[in-house]
Amino acid sequence: MSEKNPYVIDLAEVGAGQVALVGGKCASLGELFRELTQQGVRAVDGFTTTSHAYETLLQSNGLRKKLQKLLNKLDVDDLDELARVGAEARRLVRESPFPAEIEAAIHDAYSCLGDRIGKKAFEVAVRSSATAEDLPDASFAGQQDTILNVRGEKQLIEACRECYASLWTDRAISYRTAKGFDHFEVALSIGIQPMVRSDIACSGVMFTLDTESGFREAVVINGAWGLGEAVVQGMATPDEWIVFKPTLKLGYRPIITRKLGVKEVKMVFADDGSGTQVREVVASQRKRYCLAGFEVLQLANWACLIEDHYSKLAGKSQPMDIEWAKDGVTGELFILQARPETVHAQRTENFIESYELTGTHGAPLSTGVAVGEKIGTGTARVLLDSSKLNTFQPGEILVTTMTDPAWEPIMKRASAIVTERGGRTCHSAIISRELGIPCIVGTGDATEKIRSGTDVTVSCAEGDVGNIYFGRVDFDVKKHIITDTERPKTQVMMNVGDPDHAFSVSRLPNDGVGLARLEFIINNNIGIHPMALVNYPNLRRREDIETIANRILEEDPKEFFVRSLAEGIARIAAAFYPKDAIVRMSDFKSNEYAMLIGGTEFEPIEENPMIGFRGASRYYDDRYKAGFRLECLALLRARADMGLTNIKAMIPFCRTVEEGEKVIKLMAEHGLVQGENGLEIYAMCELPANVVFADEFLQVFDGYSIGSNDLTQLALGLDRDSEMVAHLFDERNGAVEKMVAMAIDAAKRAGKKIGICGQAPSDYPEFAEFLVKRGINSISLNPDTVIQTTAHILKTEQGIKSVAAGQLEG
């Protein structure tokens, strides 16, 4: 508290020994401001009222006693009574005369702030901050009001009065009661800052961890046009970027995910000169990202600096929730406020829960952005405004346009939440995470497609896209216990295809990624045949041209492919960094490639695509050579531009040694030089030829990964897609095991790495045991089998040691 004035702390004048409550902790505002600005963070100046000012207001005119009497014996579950008491409490605060000494202190601080920024009458943001906010088990997200575009001293005092009154909203009263806080032990300070003119630019929110999985090495940035309240309140579905912190700090440009938001509306300054209003965003702006790449990286760098500062204050790692804005007049970026993240940062569970749909279902009724990774079922209740909150029943699924803090009394009763607007950092998303319930935001049409009284299933367990299905679909919940048990000598890696799940599964005990399939990323994140993008717009089918145009928007078609693929690869590699992430170049069969947009124009019709135009033979063929070049450029970008040198390349279905040499030479022409910057290039060992000529292949490649699925079908001469011979398909067949043993022995002779990434070790513990006994270097498993197979591998290795020890004793 300032010695000059007990009611106001001026950011420019506060001394090193003077403190204020920041995020529930004592911190020197002056030190915070100076340290961050010295490191290049552009923070907004301002001043804040003290908790003493609020206490003085409560003591004046008997206000405290009146409020205590009003709240005595209030049942917050009686929504009608809660609304009556809340309205009366706010009236009492608004009508209580403002103590003259507090009003004078605010006027003086406003004048001094004007002197510092060179303005007399200027717009300010008036932000509430309660001492009970951002605690480990209570974020109090949006509980008190923020008032924007406040002009002049008279409006400033009225805005402060509204902030004090907002401590007594229905949702704030209910929330404090639910969390066990004494209403009169909570104090409120008010921060006043000059407005950044983001109303004519953009603004948003960023977190220094992944908000869904809790992955700590990412900065997640959301942004939309106009003032940031549109993002916070969920009015607009924002753009999103994810930046990888470790290589960002090394000077790389690791934007590993970007998603274009709809950005339906924006909040701007009101036409009458004060306050705000909401306008629709024009179509051209909706189709553009609100930030350029270099601005995303600048914000991410600032986020890291702020996190480091608060972590130093807290004495432990402290993820942060940060608001930012871009000034449309100067083009400058600013940090508006920062507070501790309170959901994932406090979790100490030693287990991971995984949800999976097991029942049958039809096409989704609606889709949006998944918040969390859970599944919920219940009866839908469509509410279009907060006046009908008292009709909501416990256990129902809330379906609405958007929520704000006024909805919180019923949100805690919901089994799931679905909104038409908003992104992963909006109000609905933040509260649902804290409550631990599934939530889907930004659907665009949920209130039209879902009827009240209908049983539905809300699934956030299928990646970044959340789906709402008709009916109560059966699902399983598995709990994976994470322990610090001994790691086996045999590396246990994972097969990971979906970038959306990479952050979550990386929490499982592992030694990296043994197989990352490009096909999943191409199919789901791109959906267009690479050669169609190479030749765009010169395609035969007008329908394909139009579909591609709508998907790539203003981006160069080849750049769209390279960027999208690079980001998908990078997200997987980042999740496991610095452990190896072995990325297999595309292995679509011709019939699978033909199913991509524009694919039929570039794919032959084959009798048996399984052993046809696939794998390495495509890469140097003129019919796909240009497409392979794009794959290589994507891998190069993830390694060179994003700094993810843990990425290794793997070539599938390489039929001859000469073919392998040809592909490696071609990769070098596209910048992927074997051995340069630690680049290793492996081959899939999945053909009998790969086994017979293993010594020769391993002179070309840095190692092998056994593909037991293809090796089994080719060793036994059967089509694994044919149900008529499916009963003969068995990796444990003696012929297959003999080939696997030969490959392992060859790798040992060559001093090269060898692993396996087929399905067999996941399905058959005895096959995994066979591999360990043969001395394989690594076994790559599906995530759901990692825990139990690791335990079996450890047991096998211990058995081998016991036998060896017994032989020595004998």
XYZ file of C-alpha atoms in Angstrom, residues 79 379-393 396-404 406-411 413-414 416-420 446-448 450-453:
45
model
C -32.440 -19.370 -7.739
C -31.085 -35.061 -21.548
C -30.528 -31.869 -23.516
C -31.919 -28.609 -22.203
C -31.823 -25.796 -24.791
C -31.781 -22.367 -23.113
C -31.468 -19.242 -25.234
C -31.215 -16.727 -22.397
C -30.540 -16.633 -18.673
C -34.137 -15.803 -17.731
C -35.041 -19.529 -17.817
C -32.221 -20.798 -15.613
C -34.641 -22.024 -12.969
C -36.031 -24.616 -15.451
C -32.697 -26.430 -15.656
C -32.572 -29.779 -13.867
C -29.104 -32.275 -17.868
C -26.881 -31.172 -20.748
C -26.886 -27.406 -21.182
C -27.230 -26.321 -24.828
C -27.069 -22.584 -25.491
C -25.613 -19.861 -27.681
C -22.948 -18.824 -25.166
C -22.557 -18.477 -21.427
C -21.344 -15.741 -19.157
C -24.612 -15.307 -14.840
C -25.049 -18.940 -15.949
C -22.701 -20.411 -13.353
C -25.351 -21.372 -10.767
C -26.693 -23.997 -13.223
C -23.416 -24.915 -14.958
C -25.407 -28.957 -12.135
C -24.843 -29.905 -15.786
C -22.056 -31.454 -20.076
C -22.177 -28.063 -21.790
C -22.630 -27.240 -25.486
C -22.436 -23.709 -26.923
C -22.709 -22.274 -30.422
C -26.381 -26.665 -31.656
C -29.563 -24.853 -30.566
C -31.096 -25.602 -33.982
C -30.598 -30.390 -30.743
C -34.077 -30.369 -29.200
C -34.850 -29.985 -25.519
C -35.795 -33.295 -23.948
